[in-house]
Coordinates of C-alpha atoms in Angstrom, one line a residue:
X1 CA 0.0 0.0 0.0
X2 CA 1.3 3.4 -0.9
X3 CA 1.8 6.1 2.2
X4 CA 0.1 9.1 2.6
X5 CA 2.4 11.9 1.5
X6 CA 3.2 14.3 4.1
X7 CA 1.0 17.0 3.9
X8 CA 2.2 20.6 5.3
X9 CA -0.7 22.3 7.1
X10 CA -1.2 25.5 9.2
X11 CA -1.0 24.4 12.7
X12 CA -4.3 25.0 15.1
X13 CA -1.9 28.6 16.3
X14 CA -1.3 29.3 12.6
X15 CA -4.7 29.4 12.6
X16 CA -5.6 32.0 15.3
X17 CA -4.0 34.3 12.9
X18 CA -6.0 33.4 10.2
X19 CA -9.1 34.0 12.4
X20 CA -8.4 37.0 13.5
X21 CA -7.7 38.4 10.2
X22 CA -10.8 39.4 10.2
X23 CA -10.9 43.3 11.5
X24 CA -10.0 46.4 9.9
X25 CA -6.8 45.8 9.1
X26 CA -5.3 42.5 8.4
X27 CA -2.6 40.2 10.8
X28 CA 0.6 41.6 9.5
X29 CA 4.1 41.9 11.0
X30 CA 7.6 42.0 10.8
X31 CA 10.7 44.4 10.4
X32 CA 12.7 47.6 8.9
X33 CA 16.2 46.8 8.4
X34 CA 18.4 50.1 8.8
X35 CA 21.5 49.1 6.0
X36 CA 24.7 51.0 5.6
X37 CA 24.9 52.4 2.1
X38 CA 28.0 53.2 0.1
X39 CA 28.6 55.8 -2.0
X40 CA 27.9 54.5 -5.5
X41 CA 25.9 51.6 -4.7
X42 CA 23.3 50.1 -7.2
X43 CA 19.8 49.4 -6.1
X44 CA 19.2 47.0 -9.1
X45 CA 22.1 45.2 -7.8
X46 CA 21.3 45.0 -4.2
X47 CA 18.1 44.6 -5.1
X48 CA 18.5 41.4 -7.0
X49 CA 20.9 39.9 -4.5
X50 CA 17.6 40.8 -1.4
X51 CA 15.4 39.0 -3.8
X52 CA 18.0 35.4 -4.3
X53 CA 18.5 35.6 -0.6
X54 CA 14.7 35.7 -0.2
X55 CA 14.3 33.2 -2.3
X56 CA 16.3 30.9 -0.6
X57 CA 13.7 30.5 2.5
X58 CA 11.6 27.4 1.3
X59 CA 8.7 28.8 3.1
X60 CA 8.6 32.7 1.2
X61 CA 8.2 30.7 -2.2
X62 CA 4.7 28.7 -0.9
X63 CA 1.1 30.1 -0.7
X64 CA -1.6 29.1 1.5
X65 CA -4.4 27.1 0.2
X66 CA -7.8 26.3 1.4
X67 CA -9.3 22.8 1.2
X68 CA -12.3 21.2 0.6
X69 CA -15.1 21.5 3.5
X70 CA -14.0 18.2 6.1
X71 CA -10.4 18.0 4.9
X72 CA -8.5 19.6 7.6
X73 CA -6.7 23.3 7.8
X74 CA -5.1 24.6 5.0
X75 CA -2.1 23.5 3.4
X76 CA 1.3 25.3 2.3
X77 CA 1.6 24.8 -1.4
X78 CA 4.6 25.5 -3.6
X79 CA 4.5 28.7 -5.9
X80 CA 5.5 27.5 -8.9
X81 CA 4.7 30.8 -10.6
X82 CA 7.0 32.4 -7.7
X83 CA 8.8 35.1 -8.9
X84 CA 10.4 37.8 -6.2
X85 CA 9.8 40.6 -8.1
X86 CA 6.3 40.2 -7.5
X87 CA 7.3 40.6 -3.8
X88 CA 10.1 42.9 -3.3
X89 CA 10.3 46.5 -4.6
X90 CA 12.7 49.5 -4.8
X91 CA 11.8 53.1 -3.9
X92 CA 13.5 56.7 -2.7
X93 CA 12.6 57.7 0.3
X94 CA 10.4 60.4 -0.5
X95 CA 11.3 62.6 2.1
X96 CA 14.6 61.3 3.8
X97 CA 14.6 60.4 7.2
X98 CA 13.4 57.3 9.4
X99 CA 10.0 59.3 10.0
X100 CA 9.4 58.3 5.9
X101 CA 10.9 55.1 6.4
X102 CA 7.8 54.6 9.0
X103 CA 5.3 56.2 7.0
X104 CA 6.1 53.4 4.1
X105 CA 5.9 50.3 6.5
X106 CA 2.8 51.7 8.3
X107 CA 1.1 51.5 4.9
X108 CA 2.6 48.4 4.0
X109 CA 1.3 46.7 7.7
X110 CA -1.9 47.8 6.7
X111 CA -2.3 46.9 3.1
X112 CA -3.7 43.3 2.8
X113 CA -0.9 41.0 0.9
X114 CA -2.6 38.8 -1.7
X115 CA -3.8 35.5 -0.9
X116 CA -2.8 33.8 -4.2
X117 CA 0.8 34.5 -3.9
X118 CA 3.4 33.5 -0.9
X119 CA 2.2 35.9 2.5
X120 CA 5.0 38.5 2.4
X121 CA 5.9 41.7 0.6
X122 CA 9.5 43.9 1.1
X123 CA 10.5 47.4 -0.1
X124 CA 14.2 48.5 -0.3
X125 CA 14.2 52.3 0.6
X126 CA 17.0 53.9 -0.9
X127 CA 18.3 57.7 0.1
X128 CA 16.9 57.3 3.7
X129 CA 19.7 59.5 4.3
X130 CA 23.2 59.8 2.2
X131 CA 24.6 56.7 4.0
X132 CA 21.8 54.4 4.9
X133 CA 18.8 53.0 3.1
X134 CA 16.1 50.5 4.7
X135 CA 14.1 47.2 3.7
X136 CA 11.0 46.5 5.4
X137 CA 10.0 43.3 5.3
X138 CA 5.7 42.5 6.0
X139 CA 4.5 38.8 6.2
X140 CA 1.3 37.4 7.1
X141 CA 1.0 36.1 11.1
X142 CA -0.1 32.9 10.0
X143 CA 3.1 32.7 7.9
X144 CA 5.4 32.9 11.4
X145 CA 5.9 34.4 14.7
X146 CA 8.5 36.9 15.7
X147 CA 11.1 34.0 16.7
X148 CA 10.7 32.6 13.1
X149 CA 11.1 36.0 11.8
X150 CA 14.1 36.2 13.6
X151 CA 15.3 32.6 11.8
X152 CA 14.3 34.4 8.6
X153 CA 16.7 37.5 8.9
X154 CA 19.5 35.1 10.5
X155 CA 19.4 32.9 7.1
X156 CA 19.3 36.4 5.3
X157 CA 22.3 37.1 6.7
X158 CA 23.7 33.8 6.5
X159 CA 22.7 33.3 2.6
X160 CA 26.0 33.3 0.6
X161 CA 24.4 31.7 -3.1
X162 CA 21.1 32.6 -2.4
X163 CA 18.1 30.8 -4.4
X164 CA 19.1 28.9 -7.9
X165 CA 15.5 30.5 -9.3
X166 CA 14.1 26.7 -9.6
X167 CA 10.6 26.7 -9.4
X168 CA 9.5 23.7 -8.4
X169 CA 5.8 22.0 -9.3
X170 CA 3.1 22.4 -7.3
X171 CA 1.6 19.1 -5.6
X172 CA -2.4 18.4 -5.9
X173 CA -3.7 16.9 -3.6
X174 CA -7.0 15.2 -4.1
X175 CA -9.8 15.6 -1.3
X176 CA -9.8 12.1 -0.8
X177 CA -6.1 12.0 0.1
X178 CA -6.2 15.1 2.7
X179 CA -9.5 14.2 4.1
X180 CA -7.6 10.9 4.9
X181 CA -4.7 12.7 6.1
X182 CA -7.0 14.9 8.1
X183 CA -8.5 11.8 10.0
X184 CA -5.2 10.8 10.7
X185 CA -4.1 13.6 12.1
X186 CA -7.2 13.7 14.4
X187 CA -7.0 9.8 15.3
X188 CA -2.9 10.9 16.5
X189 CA -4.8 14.2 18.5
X190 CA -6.7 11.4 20.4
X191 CA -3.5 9.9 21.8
X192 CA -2.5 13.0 22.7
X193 CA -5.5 13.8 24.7
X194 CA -4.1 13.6 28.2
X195 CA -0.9 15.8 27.5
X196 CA -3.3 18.3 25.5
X197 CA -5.6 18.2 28.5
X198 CA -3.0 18.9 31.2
X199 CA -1.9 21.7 28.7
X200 CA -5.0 23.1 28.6
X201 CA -5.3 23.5 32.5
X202 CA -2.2 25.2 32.5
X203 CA -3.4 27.7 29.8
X204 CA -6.9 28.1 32.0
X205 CA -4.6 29.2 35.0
X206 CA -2.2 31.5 32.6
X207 CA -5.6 33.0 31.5
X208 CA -6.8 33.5 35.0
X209 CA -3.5 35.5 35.6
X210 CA -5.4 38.8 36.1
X211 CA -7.6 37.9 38.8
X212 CA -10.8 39.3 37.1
X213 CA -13.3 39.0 34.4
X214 CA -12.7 42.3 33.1
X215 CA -10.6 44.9 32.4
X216 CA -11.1 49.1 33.5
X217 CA -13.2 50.4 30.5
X218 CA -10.7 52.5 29.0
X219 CA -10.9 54.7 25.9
X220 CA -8.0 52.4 24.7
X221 CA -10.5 49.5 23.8
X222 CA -12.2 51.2 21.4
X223 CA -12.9 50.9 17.2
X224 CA -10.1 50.7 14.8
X225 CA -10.0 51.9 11.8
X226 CA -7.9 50.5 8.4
X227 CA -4.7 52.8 9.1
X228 CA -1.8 52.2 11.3
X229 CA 1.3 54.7 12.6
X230 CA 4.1 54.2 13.9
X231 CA 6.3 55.9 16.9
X232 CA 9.9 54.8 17.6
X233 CA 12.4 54.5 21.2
X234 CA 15.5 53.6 21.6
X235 CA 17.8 52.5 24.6
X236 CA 20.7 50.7 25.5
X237 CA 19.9 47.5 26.5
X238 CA 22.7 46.9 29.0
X239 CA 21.6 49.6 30.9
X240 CA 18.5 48.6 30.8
X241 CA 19.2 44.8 31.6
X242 CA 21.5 46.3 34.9
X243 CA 18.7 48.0 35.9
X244 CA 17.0 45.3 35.7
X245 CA 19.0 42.6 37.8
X246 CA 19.2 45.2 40.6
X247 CA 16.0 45.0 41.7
X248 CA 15.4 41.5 41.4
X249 CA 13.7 42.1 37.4
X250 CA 14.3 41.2 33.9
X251 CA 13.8 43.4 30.8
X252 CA 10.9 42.3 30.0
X253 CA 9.2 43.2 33.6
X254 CA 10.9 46.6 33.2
X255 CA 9.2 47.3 29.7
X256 CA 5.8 45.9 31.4
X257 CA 6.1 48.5 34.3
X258 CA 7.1 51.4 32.2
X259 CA 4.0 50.5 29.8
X260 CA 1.5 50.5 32.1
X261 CA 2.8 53.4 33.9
X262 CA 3.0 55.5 30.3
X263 CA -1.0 54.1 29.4
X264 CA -1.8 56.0 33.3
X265 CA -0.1 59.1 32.2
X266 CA -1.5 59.3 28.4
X267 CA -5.2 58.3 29.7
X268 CA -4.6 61.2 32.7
X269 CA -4.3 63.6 29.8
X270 CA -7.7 62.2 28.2
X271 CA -9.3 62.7 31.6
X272 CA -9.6 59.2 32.5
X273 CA -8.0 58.1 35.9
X274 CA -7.0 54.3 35.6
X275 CA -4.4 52.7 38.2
X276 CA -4.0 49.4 36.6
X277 CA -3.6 48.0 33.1
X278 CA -4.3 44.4 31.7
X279 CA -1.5 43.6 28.8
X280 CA -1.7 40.4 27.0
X281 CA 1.8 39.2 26.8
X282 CA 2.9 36.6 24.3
X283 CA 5.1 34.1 24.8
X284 CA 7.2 31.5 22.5
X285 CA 6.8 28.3 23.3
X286 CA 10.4 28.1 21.7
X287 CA 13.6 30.0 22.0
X288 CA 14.9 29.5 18.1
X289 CA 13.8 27.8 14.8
X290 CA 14.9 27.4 11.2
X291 CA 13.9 28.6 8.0
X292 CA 12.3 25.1 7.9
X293 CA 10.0 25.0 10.6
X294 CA 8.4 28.4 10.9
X295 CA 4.6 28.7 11.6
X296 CA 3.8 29.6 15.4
X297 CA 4.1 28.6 18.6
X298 CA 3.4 30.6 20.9
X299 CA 0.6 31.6 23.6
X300 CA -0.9 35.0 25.1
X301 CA -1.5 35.3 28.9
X302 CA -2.8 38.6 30.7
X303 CA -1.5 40.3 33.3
X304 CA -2.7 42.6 35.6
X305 CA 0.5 45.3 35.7
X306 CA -0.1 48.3 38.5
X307 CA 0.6 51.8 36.9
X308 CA 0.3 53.8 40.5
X309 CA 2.5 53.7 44.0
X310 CA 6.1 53.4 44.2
X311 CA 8.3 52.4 41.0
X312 CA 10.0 49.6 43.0
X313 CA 7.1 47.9 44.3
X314 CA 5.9 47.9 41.1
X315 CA 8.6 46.1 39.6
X316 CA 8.7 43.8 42.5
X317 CA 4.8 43.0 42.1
X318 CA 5.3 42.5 37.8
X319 CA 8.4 40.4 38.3
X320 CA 7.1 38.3 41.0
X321 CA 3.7 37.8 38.7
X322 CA 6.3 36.7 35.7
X323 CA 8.0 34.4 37.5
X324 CA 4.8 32.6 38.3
X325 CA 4.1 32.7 34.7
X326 CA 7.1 31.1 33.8
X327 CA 6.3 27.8 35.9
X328 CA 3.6 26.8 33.3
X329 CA 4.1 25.2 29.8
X330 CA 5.1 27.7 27.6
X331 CA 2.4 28.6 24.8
X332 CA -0.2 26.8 27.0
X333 CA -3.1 29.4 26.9
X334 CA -3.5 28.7 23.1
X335 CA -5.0 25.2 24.3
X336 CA -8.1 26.8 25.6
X337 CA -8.4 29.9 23.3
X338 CA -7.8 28.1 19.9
X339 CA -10.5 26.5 20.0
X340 CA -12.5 29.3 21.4
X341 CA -11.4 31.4 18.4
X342 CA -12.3 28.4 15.5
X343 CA -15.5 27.8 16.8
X344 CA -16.3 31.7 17.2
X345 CA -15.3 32.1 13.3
X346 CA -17.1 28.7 12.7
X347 CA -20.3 30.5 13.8
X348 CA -19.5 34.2 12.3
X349 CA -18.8 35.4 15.6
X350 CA -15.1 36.1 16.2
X351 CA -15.1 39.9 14.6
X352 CA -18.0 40.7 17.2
X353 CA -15.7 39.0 19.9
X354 CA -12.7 40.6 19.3
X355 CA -14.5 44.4 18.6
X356 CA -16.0 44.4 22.0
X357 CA -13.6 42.4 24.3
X358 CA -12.6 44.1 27.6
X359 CA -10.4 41.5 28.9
X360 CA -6.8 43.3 27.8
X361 CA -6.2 46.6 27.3
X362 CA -2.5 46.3 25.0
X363 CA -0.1 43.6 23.6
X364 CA 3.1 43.9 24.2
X365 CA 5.9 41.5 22.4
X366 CA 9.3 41.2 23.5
X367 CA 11.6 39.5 21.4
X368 CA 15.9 39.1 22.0
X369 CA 17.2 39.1 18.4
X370 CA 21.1 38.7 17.6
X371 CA 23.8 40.4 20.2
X372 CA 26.1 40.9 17.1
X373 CA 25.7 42.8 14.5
X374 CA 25.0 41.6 10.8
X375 CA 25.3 42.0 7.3
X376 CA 22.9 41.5 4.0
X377 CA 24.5 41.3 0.4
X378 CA 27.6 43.4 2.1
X379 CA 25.6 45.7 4.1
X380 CA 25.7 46.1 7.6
X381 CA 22.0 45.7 9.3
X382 CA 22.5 48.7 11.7
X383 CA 19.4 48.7 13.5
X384 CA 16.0 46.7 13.3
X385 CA 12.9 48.2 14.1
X386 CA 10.1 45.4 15.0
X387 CA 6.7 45.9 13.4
X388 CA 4.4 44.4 15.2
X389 CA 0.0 44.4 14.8
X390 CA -3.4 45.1 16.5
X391 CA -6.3 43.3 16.3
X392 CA -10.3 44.3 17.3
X393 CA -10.6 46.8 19.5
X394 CA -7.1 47.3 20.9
X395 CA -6.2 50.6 19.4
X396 CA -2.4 50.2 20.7
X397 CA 0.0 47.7 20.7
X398 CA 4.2 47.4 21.8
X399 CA 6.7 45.4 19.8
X400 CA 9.6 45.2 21.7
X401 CA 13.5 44.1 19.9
X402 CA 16.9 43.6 21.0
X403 CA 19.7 43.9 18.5
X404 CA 23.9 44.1 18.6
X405 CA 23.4 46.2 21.6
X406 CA 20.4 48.5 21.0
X407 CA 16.5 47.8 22.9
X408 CA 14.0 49.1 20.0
X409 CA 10.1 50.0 20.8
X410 CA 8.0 50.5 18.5
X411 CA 4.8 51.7 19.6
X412 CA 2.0 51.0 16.1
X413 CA -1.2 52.5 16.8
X414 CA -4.8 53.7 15.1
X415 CA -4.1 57.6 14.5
X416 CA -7.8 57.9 14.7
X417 CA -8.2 55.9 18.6
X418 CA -5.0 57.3 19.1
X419 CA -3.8 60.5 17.6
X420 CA -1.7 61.2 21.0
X421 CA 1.1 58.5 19.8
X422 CA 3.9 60.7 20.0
X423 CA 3.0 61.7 23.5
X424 CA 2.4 57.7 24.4
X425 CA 6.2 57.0 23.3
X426 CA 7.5 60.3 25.1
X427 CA 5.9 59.0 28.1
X428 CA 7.4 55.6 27.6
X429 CA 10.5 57.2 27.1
X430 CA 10.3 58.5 30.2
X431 CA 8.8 56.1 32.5
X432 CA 11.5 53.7 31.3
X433 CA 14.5 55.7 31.8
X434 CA 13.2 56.6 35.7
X435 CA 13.1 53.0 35.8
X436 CA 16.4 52.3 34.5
X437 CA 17.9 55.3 36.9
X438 CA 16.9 53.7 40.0
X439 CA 18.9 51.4 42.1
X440 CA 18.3 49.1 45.1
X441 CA 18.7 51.8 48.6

């Protein structure tokens, strides 16, 4: 008897993206890439060595394709029309400067990438000033999460021949053969049932995390509209990781505190008096990948993060909550809230979810990219700026990115639910650097 052939499908937190790609604008991340740029360089030429070095990740030359009602999730399929030029594009900055370097990506987050090519788009930005240029790189969510971005640029950077421009034949499946696969695959999630239900226990106790049903009604949880901006900080992340491990904290708890206490001081400025925040933090259920095995894995959990009272009790209180959080399967809350999502989209009723939740207020992503610097084609990456998304009624999200030496926020909002964005990130700036000037008495 002839085997099934492998059959590569989004997995069940692939498709939480797909789900919520739903709202009004769709579930797109990634990255700007500042490069050093020479005097006399050639777009054309860098241009076509991005585009070999793209197409050297198998997973940037497939598309996502639906299946036939009872046949399982959809299924990566190779491109064989792929063709990079249809992805990656060369422009001068318009106006010089990272603020048009933002502008661009902010457009390119919220323009929907075609479904009947592979899920990701790039522009090279030339002229961004007279020695730097930028690429920003937008992919689908359901394509990978921010560690198998990461994988992504390291391969980039690693990439010496790039892609041989083979286009290889697309594989039909017919339903019979993925609707047996499909069954499979469920008759395997049977024996699997007591691990997966011992998972999902753990993700109902990272989900009870904030101690209530709700969180404050805030004008932050409000309707978003199709366009996105960005806002930009910078700090050095040793300082910031001293800081840190003198009182007891990591990073991350640092960038939770200064968060929460930025949301009290923008929302005092609306008039609204709010002493504690609920941020949905995600988690990797992995430290690294490969270019091979992308996807997701990863998991959301809410805390409860006090914006009020004295700046090291406040650290004390957010690290000592993290730490808790880190005792439990990593990734585990996707257990209970996948299928709360496919069953809400299975009845029409995930956008009306998501648009009128109250149970966080932000997201916030923290990601540690490389400590060393890298290069692309010959061009020294000097900085990355993480692009991170929103989704239903959260009209501000953090994406959080360490790199050679340098912590990057980037702050993307609504302008319309939040046209005080500069003011959020100068608060930030602030809270965070109080933070990072105290020290234990």
């Amino acid at each position: 008897m002839t085997p099934i052939q492998h059959v590569d499908r989004v997995s069940a937190e692939d498709m939480m993206s797909l789900d919520a790609d739903i709202g009004s604008a769709p579930m797109q991340v990634g990255a700007i890439l500042m490069l050093s740029a020479e005097s006399g360089d050639d777009p054309v030429n860098l241009q076509e060595s991005l585009a070999l070095r793209l197409g050297a990740v198998p997973r940037l030359r497939q598309r996502l394709v639906s299946v036939p009602f009872g046949c399982g999730r959809p299924i990566w399929a190779e491109d064989s029309g792929f063709d990079p030029a249809h992805h990656l594009g060369v422009i001068a900055c318009p106006a010089g400067g990272e603020e048009a370097v933002l502008s661009i990506a902010a457009e390119m987050l919220a323009a929907p990438l075609s479904r009947d090519r592979p899920l990701w788009s790039a522009k090279l930005i030339t002229g961004v000033s007279p020695e730097q240029s930028a690429l920003v790189f937008v992919f689908h969510h359901v394509l990978t999460d921010g560690i198998g971005g990461l994988a992504v640029l390291e391969a980039l950077a690693a990439a010496e021949d790039g892609w041989d421009g083979r286009r290889e034949p697309e594989i039909t499946y017919s339903a019979l053969h993925l609707a047996i696969d499909a069954a499979r695959s469920r008759i395997n999630a049977l024996a699997r049932l007591p691990a997966a239900l011992r998972t999902a226990a753990a993700g109902a106790s990272e989900l009870r995390q904030t101690g209530k049903p709700r969180a404050a009604r805030t004008s932050l949880n409000r309707p978003t509209g199709p366009q996105r901006t960005l806002a930009v900080l910078r700090c050095d992340v040793e300082a910031v990781r001293t800081a840190a491990h003198l009182q007891g904290a990591t990073v991350n708890d640092l960038i939770l505190t200064s968060v929460a206490t930025a949301l009290h001081r923008l929302l005092l400025a609306r008039g609204e008096d709010v002493e504690e925040f609920v941020i949905s933090v995600l988690f990797s259920a992995r430290r690294n990948t490969t270019i091979t095995y992308l996807g997701n894995r990863s998991g959301i959990i809410p805390v409860t993060v006090p914006a009020v009272g004295p700046a090291k009790g406040r650290v004390a209180t957010v690290a000592a909550t993290m730490r808790s959080v880190k005792q439990r399967p990593p990734g585990a809350s996707t257990a209970i809230i996948g299928p709360i999502s496919r069953a809400a989209a299975h009845l029409g009723a995930y956008r009306f979810v998501i648009d009128h939740q109250h149970l966080v207020h932000t997201f916030v992503t923290n990601l540690r990219g490389p400590e060393r610097a890298l290069a692309i084609a010959g061009r020294p990456v000097t900085g990355i700026i993480p692009l991170g998304a929103i989704s239903g009624n959260v009209t501000v999200a953090f994406a959080v990115l360490s790199y050679a030496g340098a912590l990057t926020i980037t702050t993307i909002a609504d302008p319309e639910a939040c046209p005080d964005l500069i003011r959020l990130r100068d608060e930030l700036s602030d809270a965070l650097e109080a933070l990072v000037a105290t020290r234990r008495s």
